[in-house]
Amino acid sequence: MRKDNMGEEESRIVIQSIEIALAFPDKFDFQWVGQRDVLDQLLAAWLVIDEEDIPLNPRLIGKPGVGKTTLAYAAAKKLEKQVYIFQCTMDTRPEDLLITPVVDQGGGIRYVASPLVTAMIRGGVCILDEANRMTEKSWASLAPLLDTRRYIESIVAGLKISASPEFRICVTMNEDASTFEIPEYIHSRLQPQIYLDFPEEEEERRILQENLPFVQEQILNYVVSFLQRAHASHESYTVRDGINIARYAAKRLAALPGFSGNINNILRQAVAMTLGDEALPYVD
């Protein structure tokens, strides 16, 4: 029996006489420290208020690094649900999204459910990450799942699988990284649209502190100041960039025991080496 790196055994389920191996849930120590209103908006989209009601399929939109996946994961854990993340690419095929046939050790065919289908069966949450990288052919395989039918049909396995009433889904999209236009019939199924903007100064500081509790305050303050200047000039630098800058600066200082120079020189260098010289106009 296969196990993941946490020792959890692979689960299998039989549907219409066909055995399917299920995916492992994703487990991260993500905490949502940012804007409370977008968390509330996402939870409201997933709410079911009547036995005739169904959850919505929200779309999280924003620049890379603003925390879209973290937000979705935190919302799912707030509902005490398992989370399954599927990383979408331009090469994603319908069978990748649904059920994939693989050759087992005995030379036979075994069927493996994607994170999406596993979430459907187990009543978990699926996050389709960077979903606007997929082609229309892949989106078409999800059409019945994203409306009132709430099922998928695997041509490869010859199965139709209905989603558990507890199943929830959301997609994340980078507003500046769309490889393909989303078909209109899919666009109308991915509602509401929830926009994540850059955080305010104090929110940004709290996010850095949450992610880098071991980094000294002087470094964090410098990075927050840099990010806020960049945001004001409509640059695309995000908290993720700030975390990388602060982490590298802290490593540089740790590698220089007894350092007595100007720490701002280390920080300036960390900005340039992380984002390039074009980011230097926004540093102290």
Short mmCIF file of C-alpha atoms in Angstrom, two decimals:
data_model
loop_
_atom_site.label_atom_id
_atom_site.label_comp_id
_atom_site.label_asym_id
_atom_site.label_seq_id
_atom_site.Cartn_x
_atom_site.Cartn_y
_atom_site.Cartn_z
CA MET A 1 0.00 0.00 0.00
CA ARG A 2 1.56 3.32 -1.04
CA LYS A 3 2.08 6.01 1.58
CA ASP A 4 2.67 9.73 1.38
CA ASN A 5 5.52 11.50 3.15
CA MET A 6 3.39 11.81 6.29
CA GLY A 7 2.84 8.05 6.42
CA GLU A 8 -0.79 8.23 5.30
CA GLU A 9 -1.89 5.18 3.33
CA GLU A 10 -3.34 5.54 -0.14
CA SER A 11 -7.13 5.19 -0.17
CA ARG A 12 -9.08 3.38 -2.86
CA ILE A 13 -12.73 3.34 -3.73
CA VAL A 14 -14.83 1.18 -6.03
CA ILE A 15 -17.29 2.98 -8.30
CA GLN A 16 -19.39 0.98 -10.77
CA SER A 17 -17.07 -2.01 -10.29
CA ILE A 18 -13.95 0.05 -11.10
CA GLU A 19 -11.34 0.60 -8.40
CA ILE A 20 -9.93 4.10 -8.21
CA ALA A 21 -6.95 5.27 -6.16
CA LEU A 22 -7.56 8.60 -4.43
CA ALA A 23 -5.11 11.47 -4.07
CA PHE A 24 -3.56 12.62 -0.83
CA PRO A 25 -4.77 15.90 0.70
CA ASP A 26 -2.41 18.86 0.86
CA LYS A 27 -1.22 19.82 4.33
CA PHE A 28 0.42 23.17 4.96
CA ASP A 29 0.84 25.49 7.89
CA PHE A 30 -0.90 28.36 6.13
CA GLN A 31 -2.46 31.17 8.16
CA TRP A 32 -4.53 33.97 6.64
CA VAL A 33 -3.29 37.21 8.16
CA GLY A 34 -4.55 39.55 5.47
CA GLN A 35 -7.85 41.21 4.69
CA ARG A 36 -10.76 39.76 6.68
CA ASP A 37 -13.40 40.88 4.21
CA VAL A 38 -12.12 38.68 1.36
CA LEU A 39 -12.12 35.65 3.69
CA ASP A 40 -15.74 36.41 4.60
CA GLN A 41 -16.63 36.80 0.90
CA LEU A 42 -15.16 33.39 0.08
CA LEU A 43 -16.89 31.64 2.97
CA ALA A 44 -20.20 33.24 1.96
CA ALA A 45 -19.79 31.94 -1.60
CA TRP A 46 -19.44 28.39 -0.25
CA LEU A 47 -22.42 28.70 2.10
CA VAL A 48 -25.56 26.62 1.47
CA ILE A 49 -28.66 28.29 2.87
CA ASP A 50 -31.45 25.92 1.77
CA GLU A 51 -31.81 22.27 0.79
CA GLU A 52 -32.47 23.47 -2.77
CA ASP A 53 -29.35 25.66 -2.72
CA ILE A 54 -25.85 24.73 -3.96
CA PRO A 55 -22.47 26.37 -3.23
CA LEU A 56 -21.00 28.83 -5.70
CA ASN A 57 -17.67 28.38 -7.49
CA PRO A 58 -15.72 31.54 -6.62
CA ARG A 59 -12.83 32.91 -8.60
CA LEU A 60 -9.93 34.55 -6.70
CA ILE A 61 -8.20 37.16 -8.84
CA GLY A 62 -5.07 39.18 -8.16
CA LYS A 63 -1.40 39.62 -8.94
CA PRO A 64 0.97 36.71 -8.30
CA GLY A 65 2.03 36.54 -4.67
CA VAL A 66 -0.87 38.38 -3.02
CA GLY A 67 -2.04 35.24 -1.21
CA LYS A 68 -4.86 33.78 -3.30
CA THR A 69 -3.97 30.15 -2.61
CA THR A 70 -3.29 30.88 1.06
CA LEU A 71 -6.71 32.53 1.37
CA ALA A 72 -8.50 29.55 -0.20
CA TYR A 73 -6.59 27.07 1.96
CA ALA A 74 -7.30 29.03 5.14
CA ALA A 75 -11.01 29.27 4.30
CA ALA A 76 -11.17 25.51 3.73
CA LYS A 77 -9.46 24.77 7.03
CA LYS A 78 -11.86 27.15 8.77
CA LEU A 79 -14.62 24.81 7.54
CA GLU A 80 -12.52 21.86 8.80
CA LYS A 81 -12.28 20.36 5.32
CA GLN A 82 -9.46 18.51 3.61
CA VAL A 83 -7.77 20.54 0.87
CA TYR A 84 -6.66 19.31 -2.55
CA ILE A 85 -4.64 21.67 -4.74
CA PHE A 86 -4.36 21.12 -8.49
CA GLN A 87 -1.69 23.19 -10.27
CA CYS A 88 -3.02 24.08 -13.70
CA THR A 89 -0.77 24.57 -16.73
CA MET A 90 -1.24 25.03 -20.46
CA ASP A 91 -0.48 21.30 -20.79
CA THR A 92 -3.25 20.19 -18.43
CA ARG A 93 -5.43 17.59 -20.18
CA PRO A 94 -9.02 16.61 -19.30
CA GLU A 95 -7.81 13.25 -17.98
CA ASP A 96 -5.30 15.06 -15.75
CA LEU A 97 -8.20 16.96 -14.21
CA LEU A 98 -10.34 13.84 -13.77
CA ILE A 99 -9.05 10.24 -13.79
CA THR A 100 -5.75 9.06 -15.22
CA PRO A 101 -4.99 5.46 -16.25
CA VAL A 102 -1.52 4.27 -15.23
CA VAL A 103 0.30 0.97 -15.68
CA ASP A 104 0.74 -0.87 -12.37
CA GLN A 105 3.63 -3.13 -11.38
CA GLY A 106 1.86 -6.19 -12.75
CA GLY A 107 1.41 -4.65 -16.18
CA GLY A 108 -2.29 -3.98 -15.72
CA ILE A 109 -4.14 -0.68 -15.77
CA ARG A 110 -5.07 1.13 -12.58
CA TYR A 111 -7.08 4.33 -12.36
CA VAL A 112 -5.94 7.29 -10.28
CA ALA A 113 -8.28 10.10 -9.31
CA SER A 114 -7.01 13.67 -9.55
CA PRO A 115 -7.02 15.96 -6.51
CA LEU A 116 -10.22 17.47 -7.93
CA VAL A 117 -12.11 14.17 -8.19
CA THR A 118 -10.78 13.06 -4.80
CA ALA A 119 -12.16 16.25 -3.25
CA MET A 120 -15.51 15.58 -4.96
CA ILE A 121 -15.69 12.06 -3.52
CA ARG A 122 -14.47 12.94 -0.03
CA GLY A 123 -16.40 16.19 0.31
CA GLY A 124 -13.26 18.29 0.53
CA VAL A 125 -12.16 21.54 -1.08
CA CYS A 126 -10.36 21.66 -4.41
CA ILE A 127 -8.27 24.69 -5.34
CA LEU A 128 -7.58 24.96 -9.07
CA ASP A 129 -4.44 27.10 -8.95
CA GLU A 130 -3.63 29.46 -11.84
CA ALA A 131 -6.63 28.07 -13.69
CA ASN A 132 -6.50 30.61 -16.51
CA ARG A 133 -3.51 28.73 -17.90
CA MET A 134 -5.76 25.87 -19.08
CA THR A 135 -7.14 25.38 -22.58
CA GLU A 136 -10.85 25.32 -23.47
CA LYS A 137 -10.71 21.54 -23.93
CA SER A 138 -9.79 21.10 -20.27
CA TRP A 139 -12.39 23.60 -19.11
CA ALA A 140 -15.09 21.77 -21.09
CA SER A 141 -14.57 18.63 -18.99
CA LEU A 142 -15.53 20.64 -15.90
CA ALA A 143 -18.71 22.27 -17.24
CA PRO A 144 -21.20 19.83 -15.63
CA LEU A 145 -19.35 20.03 -12.31
CA LEU A 146 -19.59 23.80 -12.20
CA ASP A 147 -23.37 24.04 -12.65
CA THR A 148 -26.36 22.45 -10.93
CA ARG A 149 -25.46 18.99 -12.23
CA ARG A 150 -22.30 18.80 -10.08
CA TYR A 151 -20.77 15.75 -11.70
CA ILE A 152 -17.84 14.83 -13.94
CA GLU A 153 -17.72 12.24 -16.69
CA SER A 154 -14.46 10.39 -17.27
CA ILE A 155 -14.26 9.05 -20.81
CA VAL A 156 -11.02 7.24 -19.97
CA ALA A 157 -12.55 5.24 -17.09
CA GLY A 158 -16.10 5.19 -18.45
CA LEU A 159 -17.46 6.67 -15.23
CA LYS A 160 -19.84 9.42 -14.19
CA ILE A 161 -19.09 10.65 -10.67
CA SER A 162 -21.32 13.00 -8.69
CA ALA A 163 -19.83 15.42 -6.20
CA SER A 164 -20.57 15.07 -2.50
CA PRO A 165 -22.90 17.80 -1.18
CA GLU A 166 -19.94 18.83 1.03
CA PHE A 167 -17.64 19.41 -1.94
CA ARG A 168 -16.42 22.96 -2.54
CA ILE A 169 -14.23 24.41 -5.28
CA CYS A 170 -12.56 27.69 -6.08
CA VAL A 171 -10.10 28.76 -8.75
CA THR A 172 -7.24 31.22 -8.53
CA MET A 173 -6.22 33.39 -11.45
CA ASN A 174 -3.32 35.78 -11.89
CA GLU A 175 -4.74 38.85 -13.54
CA ASP A 176 -1.52 39.41 -15.51
CA ALA A 177 -0.69 35.82 -16.43
CA SER A 178 -3.56 34.52 -18.53
CA THR A 179 -2.38 32.19 -21.25
CA PHE A 180 -5.85 31.48 -22.62
CA GLU A 181 -9.16 33.29 -22.57
CA ILE A 182 -11.72 31.51 -20.39
CA PRO A 183 -14.75 30.34 -22.42
CA GLU A 184 -17.86 32.41 -21.73
CA TYR A 185 -19.88 29.36 -20.65
CA ILE A 186 -17.20 28.68 -18.01
CA HIS A 187 -16.84 32.34 -17.07
CA SER A 188 -20.51 32.44 -16.08
CA ARG A 189 -20.04 29.35 -13.88
CA LEU A 190 -17.10 30.83 -11.93
CA GLN A 191 -18.82 33.38 -9.74
CA PRO A 192 -18.44 35.46 -7.69
CA GLN A 193 -15.18 37.15 -8.58
CA ILE A 194 -13.20 38.02 -5.45
CA TYR A 195 -10.34 40.47 -5.94
CA LEU A 196 -7.26 40.48 -3.73
CA ASP A 197 -5.35 43.75 -3.71
CA PHE A 198 -2.07 44.63 -2.04
CA PRO A 199 -2.40 44.75 1.76
CA GLU A 200 -2.22 47.92 3.82
CA GLU A 201 1.03 48.68 5.66
CA GLU A 202 0.12 47.11 9.00
CA GLU A 203 -1.39 44.05 7.33
CA GLU A 204 1.78 43.65 5.29
CA ARG A 205 3.90 43.87 8.42
CA ARG A 206 1.78 41.22 10.17
CA ILE A 207 2.05 38.90 7.17
CA LEU A 208 5.84 39.20 7.18
CA GLN A 209 5.97 38.63 10.94
CA GLU A 210 3.75 35.55 10.63
CA ASN A 211 5.92 34.05 7.91
CA LEU A 212 9.29 35.14 9.29
CA PRO A 213 9.12 35.09 13.10
CA PHE A 214 12.89 34.53 13.25
CA VAL A 215 13.81 37.70 11.30
CA GLN A 216 14.73 40.85 13.18
CA GLU A 217 12.31 43.76 13.19
CA GLN A 218 14.70 46.15 11.43
CA ILE A 219 14.70 43.92 8.36
CA LEU A 220 10.92 43.57 8.36
CA ASN A 221 10.40 47.33 8.68
CA TYR A 222 12.77 47.98 5.80
CA VAL A 223 10.96 45.50 3.57
CA VAL A 224 7.51 46.85 4.46
CA SER A 225 8.70 50.38 3.63
CA PHE A 226 10.04 49.16 0.27
CA LEU A 227 6.81 47.34 -0.59
CA GLN A 228 4.59 50.27 0.32
CA ARG A 229 6.59 52.62 -1.89
CA ALA A 230 6.37 50.12 -4.73
CA HIS A 231 2.60 49.70 -4.28
CA ALA A 232 2.14 53.47 -4.38
CA SER A 233 3.89 53.51 -7.76
CA HIS A 234 1.74 50.62 -9.02
CA GLU A 235 4.65 48.20 -9.23
CA SER A 236 3.81 44.49 -9.14
CA TYR A 237 6.10 43.56 -6.22
CA THR A 238 4.19 41.51 -3.64
CA VAL A 239 4.48 40.19 -0.11
CA ARG A 240 5.99 37.01 -1.55
CA ASP A 241 8.81 39.14 -2.96
CA GLY A 242 9.17 40.84 0.41
CA ILE A 243 9.44 37.49 2.20
CA ASN A 244 12.21 36.42 -0.18
CA ILE A 245 14.08 39.69 0.31
CA ALA A 246 13.85 39.51 4.11
CA ARG A 247 14.78 35.84 4.20
CA TYR A 248 17.86 36.36 2.02
CA ALA A 249 18.99 39.43 3.99
CA ALA A 250 18.66 37.47 7.24
CA LYS A 251 20.74 34.63 5.77
CA ARG A 252 23.43 37.05 4.61
CA LEU A 253 23.68 38.52 8.11
CA ALA A 254 23.78 35.07 9.70
CA ALA A 255 26.67 34.20 7.38
CA LEU A 256 28.58 37.28 8.58
CA PRO A 257 29.07 36.78 12.35
CA GLY A 258 30.05 39.96 14.10
CA PHE A 259 28.85 42.13 11.20
CA SER A 260 29.20 45.78 12.20
CA GLY A 261 28.51 47.56 8.94
CA ASN A 262 25.37 49.29 7.73
CA ILE A 263 22.59 46.68 7.57
CA ASN A 264 20.82 48.81 4.94
CA ASN A 265 23.60 47.94 2.48
CA ILE A 266 22.81 44.25 2.97
CA LEU A 267 19.11 44.93 2.52
CA ARG A 268 19.65 47.02 -0.58
CA GLN A 269 21.71 44.22 -2.07
CA ALA A 270 19.01 41.69 -1.15
CA VAL A 271 16.42 43.77 -3.02
CA ALA A 272 18.62 44.02 -6.12
CA MET A 273 19.50 40.31 -6.11
CA THR A 274 15.86 39.29 -5.65
CA LEU A 275 14.07 41.71 -7.99
CA GLY A 276 16.80 43.36 -10.05
CA ASP A 277 18.23 46.87 -10.09
CA GLU A 278 14.93 48.26 -11.37
CA ALA A 279 13.53 47.84 -7.84
CA LEU A 280 16.21 50.02 -6.23
CA PRO A 281 14.34 53.35 -6.65
CA TYR A 282 11.92 52.15 -3.94
CA VAL A 283 14.51 51.43 -1.23
CA ASP A 284 15.82 53.81 1.40
#
